[in-house]
Amino acid sequence: MLLGTLGKKLGMTQMISEDGIVNAVTAVDVTPSTIVQIKTLDRDGYEKIQLGYGEANKISKPLQGHMKDLGEFRYLREVPVKDSSDHSLGDIVTADVFSVGDKISITGTSKGKGFAGPIKRYHFKGGPKSHGQKDKHRAPGSIGAGTTPGRVWKGQRMAGHMGMEKVTVRNLQIAAIDLESNIILVKGAVPGPPGNLLILRKKAERTL
Amino acid sequence: MPDISHLLKMKDRTDLEEVNPGDTVRIHWQVVEGNRTRTQVYQGFVLRIKKGGANASLTVRRVFQDIGVERTFLFSNPRLERIEVVRRGSVRRAKLYYLRGRTGRAARIKEKVSPRK
């Protein structure tokens, strides 16, 4: 049983339940993906399924060899699986791996913020806005003590690159599924801008 | 984004009366108290109407005990039972934010006189 699929963020809107409660929802495009490779415990050391998603403009020869005649996919990502023996190469995966009400995790790339200062990046307070202050409203302040230790500690939070990193949001609930247009509505927000590749995963039941 | 209105299970609200900014309206709103529902009526003038399909809304302003109160209602919310137009107002803009700072005579809205048929 497959426990996930790939999708693309479409955008957000709101949904009103029958008792009048308004929820913010994200629409995710889950155009069917294809099973390209099955990773098994014996051969690879772990059990996962590699899916191909989206259309590629151009693919390299090595990738062509990997995908064979299954299609030309833009993205290849692995999703968890419970017993991979009921799947075979070339199988089509649609949104029906999920059902309404399921709790899922969504992994994607967050929006890039560029080189960000410490206020935006680590929620520093910044300097005073008045009382004779000049040019230090968004400065980080002190970054350490004096002669002892005589250096700056490793891990000191400073300005730097922010965003555009892998982010997973857990416990998102599926609000609606449309198998005809291949769209899933998820309660809450999802990482990245519209058009972002997303990996949707159901939590694997723990086998004790 | 493709059209997903069918997924949002939107209710068709053609049953609602047409309202315009400046109209004085009574909003019949269902309130759930425990397991009982009753209808609450909220009266004020329409400050603005926001368009946008599933997210279209109207904001109604009233001054209650010298405090301005603004409530926003989604047209598509099933708790919105009925909109009753008490008086049609004649205004020259779509968003009546300028009335927020005004009280008394300055905050009046002229009544719309409909042409004779």
CSV table of C-alpha atoms in Angstrom, one decimal:
chain,number,residue,atom,x,y,z
A,1,MET,CA,0.0,0.0,0.0
A,2,LEU,CA,1.4,3.3,-1.1
A,3,LEU,CA,1.6,6.0,1.7
A,4,GLY,CA,2.2,9.1,-0.4
A,5,THR,CA,2.4,10.9,-3.7
A,6,LEU,CA,3.8,13.9,-5.3
A,7,GLY,CA,2.0,17.2,-6.0
A,8,LYS,CA,2.3,20.9,-6.9
A,9,LYS,CA,1.0,23.8,-4.8
A,10,LEU,CA,-1.7,25.7,-6.6
A,11,GLY,CA,-2.7,28.4,-4.1
A,12,MET,CA,-4.9,29.1,-1.1
A,13,THR,CA,-8.5,29.9,-0.6
A,14,GLN,CA,-11.1,29.4,2.1
A,15,MET,CA,-13.7,26.7,2.7
A,16,ILE,CA,-16.9,27.0,4.7
A,17,SER,CA,-18.2,23.9,6.5
A,18,GLU,CA,-21.9,23.3,6.9
A,19,ASP,CA,-22.0,24.7,10.4
A,20,GLY,CA,-20.5,28.0,9.1
A,21,ILE,CA,-16.9,27.5,10.3
A,22,VAL,CA,-14.4,29.0,7.8
A,23,ASN,CA,-11.1,27.2,7.2
A,24,ALA,CA,-8.1,28.3,5.2
A,25,VAL,CA,-7.2,25.6,2.7
A,26,THR,CA,-4.4,25.0,0.2
A,27,ALA,CA,-5.1,23.5,-3.2
A,28,VAL,CA,-2.6,20.9,-4.3
A,29,ASP,CA,-2.4,19.6,-7.9
A,30,VAL,CA,-1.8,15.8,-7.7
A,31,THR,CA,-1.6,14.9,-11.4
A,32,PRO,CA,-1.0,11.1,-11.5
A,33,SER,CA,2.6,10.1,-11.1
A,34,THR,CA,4.3,6.9,-12.2
A,35,ILE,CA,6.2,4.3,-10.3
A,36,VAL,CA,9.8,4.5,-11.7
A,37,GLN,CA,11.7,2.4,-9.2
A,38,ILE,CA,10.9,0.1,-6.3
A,39,LYS,CA,13.6,0.2,-3.6
A,40,THR,CA,13.6,-3.0,-1.5
A,41,LEU,CA,15.0,-4.0,1.8
A,42,ASP,CA,17.2,-6.7,0.2
A,43,ARG,CA,18.8,-4.6,-2.5
A,44,ASP,CA,18.7,-1.1,-1.2
A,45,GLY,CA,18.5,-1.5,2.6
A,46,TYR,CA,15.2,0.3,2.8
A,47,GLU,CA,11.7,0.1,1.4
A,48,LYS,CA,10.5,3.1,-0.6
A,49,ILE,CA,8.9,3.8,-4.0
A,50,GLN,CA,10.3,6.3,-6.4
A,51,LEU,CA,7.7,8.3,-8.3
A,52,GLY,CA,8.1,10.3,-11.5
A,53,TYR,CA,6.0,13.5,-11.7
A,54,GLY,CA,5.6,16.3,-14.2
A,55,GLU,CA,6.8,16.7,-17.7
A,56,ALA,CA,10.5,17.4,-18.4
A,57,ASN,CA,11.6,19.5,-21.3
A,58,LYS,CA,14.9,17.7,-21.7
A,59,ILE,CA,16.3,14.7,-19.9
A,60,SER,CA,19.9,13.5,-19.8
A,61,LYS,CA,20.9,10.1,-21.3
A,62,PRO,CA,21.5,8.5,-17.9
A,63,LEU,CA,18.1,9.5,-16.7
A,64,GLN,CA,16.5,8.3,-19.9
A,65,GLY,CA,18.1,4.9,-19.2
A,66,HIS,CA,16.7,5.0,-15.7
A,67,MET,CA,13.1,5.9,-16.7
A,68,LYS,CA,13.2,3.7,-19.7
A,69,ASP,CA,10.0,4.0,-21.7
A,70,LEU,CA,7.9,4.9,-18.6
A,71,GLY,CA,7.9,8.6,-19.7
A,72,GLU,CA,9.9,11.7,-19.3
A,73,PHE,CA,9.5,13.1,-15.8
A,74,ARG,CA,10.7,16.4,-14.4
A,75,TYR,CA,10.9,15.2,-10.8
A,76,LEU,CA,11.9,11.9,-9.2
A,77,ARG,CA,11.1,11.6,-5.5
A,78,GLU,CA,10.7,8.7,-3.1
A,79,VAL,CA,7.6,8.1,-1.0
A,80,PRO,CA,7.1,5.6,1.8
A,81,VAL,CA,5.3,2.3,1.1
A,82,LYS,CA,3.8,-0.5,3.2
A,83,ASP,CA,4.6,-3.7,1.5
A,84,SER,CA,6.0,-2.8,-1.9
A,85,SER,CA,5.2,-6.3,-3.4
A,86,ASP,CA,1.7,-5.2,-4.6
A,87,HIS,CA,3.2,-2.5,-6.8
A,88,SER,CA,5.0,-2.8,-10.1
A,89,LEU,CA,7.0,-0.5,-12.3
A,90,GLY,CA,4.9,1.8,-14.4
A,91,ASP,CA,1.9,1.8,-12.1
A,92,ILE,CA,0.0,5.1,-12.0
A,93,VAL,CA,-0.5,6.7,-8.6
A,94,THR,CA,-3.4,9.0,-8.2
A,95,ALA,CA,-4.9,11.0,-5.3
A,96,ASP,CA,-6.9,8.0,-4.1
A,97,VAL,CA,-4.0,6.9,-1.9
A,98,PHE,CA,-5.5,9.4,0.5
A,99,SER,CA,-9.0,9.8,1.8
A,100,VAL,CA,-10.8,12.8,3.3
A,101,GLY,CA,-9.9,13.4,6.9
A,102,ASP,CA,-6.4,11.8,6.7
A,103,LYS,CA,-3.6,13.5,8.5
A,104,ILE,CA,-0.6,13.9,6.2
A,105,SER,CA,2.8,15.5,6.2
A,106,ILE,CA,3.8,17.8,3.3
A,107,THR,CA,7.4,18.4,2.4
A,108,GLY,CA,8.5,21.2,0.1
A,109,THR,CA,11.0,24.0,-0.4
A,110,SER,CA,10.2,27.2,1.5
A,111,LYS,CA,10.2,30.7,-0.2
A,112,GLY,CA,13.6,32.1,-0.5
A,113,LYS,CA,14.2,35.3,1.5
A,114,GLY,CA,17.7,36.1,0.2
A,115,PHE,CA,20.4,37.5,2.6
A,116,ALA,CA,18.3,38.4,5.6
A,117,GLY,CA,19.2,40.4,8.7
A,118,PRO,CA,18.9,39.0,12.3
A,119,ILE,CA,15.5,40.6,12.9
A,120,LYS,CA,13.8,38.8,10.1
A,121,ARG,CA,15.9,35.6,10.4
A,122,TYR,CA,16.0,35.1,14.2
A,123,HIS,CA,13.4,37.5,15.4
A,124,PHE,CA,15.9,39.8,17.2
A,125,LYS,CA,14.4,42.8,18.8
A,126,GLY,CA,16.6,45.4,17.1
A,127,GLY,CA,17.8,48.7,18.6
A,128,PRO,CA,15.8,51.5,20.1
A,129,LYS,CA,13.8,53.6,17.6
A,130,SER,CA,14.4,56.9,19.5
A,131,HIS,CA,16.3,58.5,22.4
A,132,GLY,CA,19.2,59.7,20.2
A,133,GLN,CA,19.8,56.4,18.4
A,134,LYS,CA,21.3,56.5,15.0
A,135,ASP,CA,22.0,53.9,12.4
A,136,LYS,CA,21.4,50.9,14.7
A,137,HIS,CA,17.7,50.2,14.4
A,138,ARG,CA,18.1,46.8,12.9
A,139,ALA,CA,21.6,45.9,14.0
A,140,PRO,CA,22.2,42.7,16.0
A,141,GLY,CA,23.9,44.3,19.0
A,142,SER,CA,26.7,42.5,20.9
A,143,ILE,CA,27.9,39.2,19.5
A,144,GLY,CA,29.8,38.1,22.6
A,145,ALA,CA,31.9,39.0,25.7
A,146,GLY,CA,35.4,40.6,25.9
A,147,THR,CA,38.9,39.2,26.5
A,148,THR,CA,37.3,36.0,27.9
A,149,PRO,CA,36.7,34.0,25.7
A,150,GLY,CA,38.2,36.4,23.2
A,151,ARG,CA,36.3,35.0,20.3
A,152,VAL,CA,32.8,34.6,19.1
A,153,TRP,CA,31.0,31.4,20.0
A,154,LYS,CA,30.2,28.9,17.3
A,155,GLY,CA,26.6,29.0,16.3
A,156,GLN,CA,26.2,32.7,17.1
A,157,ARG,CA,23.1,33.8,15.2
A,158,MET,CA,23.9,36.4,12.6
A,159,ALA,CA,22.5,37.7,9.3
A,160,GLY,CA,22.7,35.3,6.3
A,161,HIS,CA,20.8,33.3,3.8
A,162,MET,CA,17.2,32.5,4.8
A,163,GLY,CA,14.5,30.4,3.2
A,164,MET,CA,14.7,28.1,0.2
A,165,GLU,CA,15.2,25.2,2.4
A,166,LYS,CA,13.5,21.9,2.9
A,167,VAL,CA,10.5,22.3,5.2
A,168,THR,CA,8.0,19.6,6.4
A,169,VAL,CA,4.6,20.6,7.8
A,170,ARG,CA,3.0,17.7,9.8
A,171,ASN,CA,-0.6,16.9,10.8
A,172,LEU,CA,-2.3,18.6,7.9
A,173,GLN,CA,-5.8,17.4,7.3
A,174,ILE,CA,-7.3,16.6,4.0
A,175,ALA,CA,-10.4,18.6,3.5
A,176,ALA,CA,-11.5,17.4,0.0
A,177,ILE,CA,-10.3,15.2,-2.8
A,178,ASP,CA,-11.3,15.5,-6.5
A,179,LEU,CA,-10.2,12.5,-8.5
A,180,GLU,CA,-11.5,14.0,-11.8
A,181,SER,CA,-9.4,17.2,-11.8
A,182,ASN,CA,-6.7,15.6,-9.5
A,183,ILE,CA,-6.9,18.3,-6.9
A,184,ILE,CA,-6.6,17.8,-3.1
A,185,LEU,CA,-7.6,20.5,-0.6
A,186,VAL,CA,-5.5,20.5,2.6
A,187,LYS,CA,-6.4,22.5,5.7
A,188,GLY,CA,-3.7,25.0,6.5
A,189,ALA,CA,-0.6,26.3,4.8
A,190,VAL,CA,2.0,24.5,2.8
A,191,PRO,CA,5.7,25.5,2.2
A,192,GLY,CA,6.8,27.6,-0.8
A,193,PRO,CA,5.2,29.6,-3.6
A,194,PRO,CA,2.5,28.3,-6.0
A,195,GLY,CA,4.1,25.8,-8.4
A,196,ASN,CA,6.3,24.3,-5.7
A,197,LEU,CA,6.9,20.6,-5.8
A,198,LEU,CA,5.4,18.9,-2.8
A,199,ILE,CA,5.8,15.4,-1.3
A,200,LEU,CA,2.7,14.3,0.4
A,201,ARG,CA,3.1,11.5,3.0
A,202,LYS,CA,0.8,9.6,5.2
A,203,LYS,CA,2.2,8.4,8.5
A,204,ALA,CA,3.2,4.7,8.2
A,205,GLU,CA,1.5,2.6,10.8
A,206,ARG,CA,4.1,1.4,13.2
A,207,THR,CA,4.6,-2.4,13.1
A,208,LEU,CA,5.7,-3.7,16.4
B,1,MET,CA,-5.3,28.4,-10.2
B,2,PRO,CA,-7.9,26.2,-11.9
B,3,ASP,CA,-11.6,26.5,-10.9
B,4,ILE,CA,-12.2,24.5,-7.8
B,5,SER,CA,-15.5,26.0,-6.7
B,6,HIS,CA,-17.1,22.6,-7.0
B,7,LEU,CA,-14.7,21.3,-4.3
B,8,LEU,CA,-15.5,24.0,-1.9
B,9,LYS,CA,-19.1,22.9,-1.8
B,10,MET,CA,-20.3,26.4,-2.2
B,11,LYS,CA,-23.9,27.1,-1.6
B,12,ASP,CA,-25.8,29.0,-4.3
B,13,ARG,CA,-26.8,32.2,-2.7
B,14,THR,CA,-29.1,33.6,-5.4
B,15,ASP,CA,-31.7,33.7,-2.6
B,16,LEU,CA,-30.1,36.7,-1.0
B,17,GLU,CA,-31.5,40.2,-1.7
B,18,GLU,CA,-29.2,42.5,-3.7
B,19,VAL,CA,-27.4,45.0,-1.5
B,20,ASN,CA,-25.3,48.0,-2.3
B,21,PRO,CA,-22.9,50.1,-0.3
B,22,GLY,CA,-24.8,52.7,1.8
B,23,ASP,CA,-27.9,50.6,2.2
B,24,THR,CA,-29.2,50.1,5.8
B,25,VAL,CA,-29.6,46.3,6.3
B,26,ARG,CA,-30.7,43.8,8.9
B,27,ILE,CA,-28.6,40.7,8.8
B,28,HIS,CA,-30.3,37.6,10.0
B,29,TRP,CA,-27.5,35.4,11.4
B,30,GLN,CA,-27.8,32.0,13.0
B,31,VAL,CA,-26.2,31.6,16.3
B,32,VAL,CA,-25.5,28.2,17.8
B,33,GLU,CA,-25.9,28.1,21.6
B,34,GLY,CA,-25.1,24.6,22.8
B,35,ASN,CA,-27.3,22.5,20.7
B,36,ARG,CA,-29.9,25.1,20.0
B,37,THR,CA,-29.8,27.6,17.1
B,38,ARG,CA,-31.5,30.9,17.1
B,39,THR,CA,-31.5,33.9,14.7
B,40,GLN,CA,-29.7,37.1,15.7
B,41,VAL,CA,-30.4,40.3,13.9
B,42,TYR,CA,-27.7,42.8,13.3
B,43,GLN,CA,-28.6,46.2,11.8
B,44,GLY,CA,-26.3,48.7,10.3
B,45,PHE,CA,-25.2,50.2,7.0
B,46,VAL,CA,-23.1,48.5,4.4
B,47,LEU,CA,-19.6,49.9,4.6
B,48,ARG,CA,-18.2,47.9,1.7
B,49,ILE,CA,-18.8,44.9,-0.5
B,50,LYS,CA,-15.9,42.7,-1.3
B,51,LYS,CA,-16.2,40.7,-4.5
B,52,GLY,CA,-14.4,37.5,-5.2
B,53,GLY,CA,-16.6,34.4,-5.8
B,54,ALA,CA,-16.2,32.1,-2.8
B,55,ASN,CA,-14.7,34.8,-0.6
B,56,ALA,CA,-17.1,37.6,-1.4
B,57,SER,CA,-18.2,39.4,1.8
B,58,LEU,CA,-20.0,42.5,3.1
B,59,THR,CA,-19.1,44.6,6.1
B,60,VAL,CA,-21.8,46.2,8.1
B,61,ARG,CA,-21.1,49.1,10.4
B,62,ARG,CA,-23.2,50.5,13.2
B,63,VAL,CA,-22.5,52.7,16.2
B,64,PHE,CA,-23.5,51.0,19.4
B,65,GLN,CA,-23.2,52.7,22.8
B,66,ASP,CA,-20.9,55.3,21.2
B,67,ILE,CA,-18.5,52.6,19.9
B,68,GLY,CA,-18.3,51.8,16.2
B,69,VAL,CA,-18.8,48.1,15.5
B,70,GLU,CA,-18.0,46.5,12.1
B,71,ARG,CA,-18.9,43.0,11.3
B,72,THR,CA,-18.0,41.1,8.1
B,73,PHE,CA,-20.2,38.4,6.7
B,74,LEU,CA,-19.2,36.0,3.9
B,75,PHE,CA,-22.1,35.7,1.4
B,76,SER,CA,-21.4,32.0,1.1
B,77,ASN,CA,-21.6,31.2,4.8
B,78,PRO,CA,-24.7,29.0,5.4
B,79,ARG,CA,-25.2,30.7,8.7
B,80,LEU,CA,-26.2,33.8,6.8
B,81,GLU,CA,-29.9,33.3,6.8
B,82,ARG,CA,-31.3,36.5,5.2
B,83,ILE,CA,-30.4,40.0,4.3
B,84,GLU,CA,-33.2,42.5,4.8
B,85,VAL,CA,-32.8,45.9,3.2
B,86,VAL,CA,-34.4,48.6,5.4
B,87,ARG,CA,-33.4,51.6,3.4
B,88,ARG,CA,-31.5,52.2,0.1
B,89,GLY,CA,-28.7,54.7,0.5
B,90,SER,CA,-27.4,57.1,-2.2
B,91,VAL,CA,-23.6,57.2,-2.1
B,92,ARG,CA,-21.0,58.1,-4.6
B,93,ARG,CA,-18.3,55.6,-3.7
B,94,ALA,CA,-18.0,51.8,-3.4
B,95,LYS,CA,-16.2,51.8,-0.1
B,96,LEU,CA,-17.5,54.1,2.6
B,97,TYR,CA,-14.4,54.3,4.8
B,98,TYR,CA,-14.7,58.1,5.1
B,99,LEU,CA,-17.8,57.6,7.3
B,100,ARG,CA,-15.7,55.9,10.0
B,101,GLY,CA,-14.4,59.2,11.4
B,102,ARG,CA,-17.7,60.9,11.3
B,103,THR,CA,-20.5,61.1,13.9
B,104,GLY,CA,-24.0,62.6,14.1
B,105,ARG,CA,-25.2,64.7,11.2
B,106,ALA,CA,-21.9,64.3,9.3
B,107,ALA,CA,-22.4,60.6,9.2
B,108,ARG,CA,-25.8,60.6,7.5
B,109,ILE,CA,-26.4,58.8,4.2
B,110,LYS,CA,-28.9,60.3,1.8
B,111,GLU,CA,-31.8,58.1,0.9
B,112,LYS,CA,-31.8,56.8,-2.7
B,113,VAL,CA,-34.8,58.0,-4.7
B,114,SER,CA,-35.7,55.5,-7.3
B,115,PRO,CA,-36.9,56.9,-10.6
B,116,ARG,CA,-40.6,56.7,-11.3
B,117,LYS,CA,-41.6,54.0,-13.7
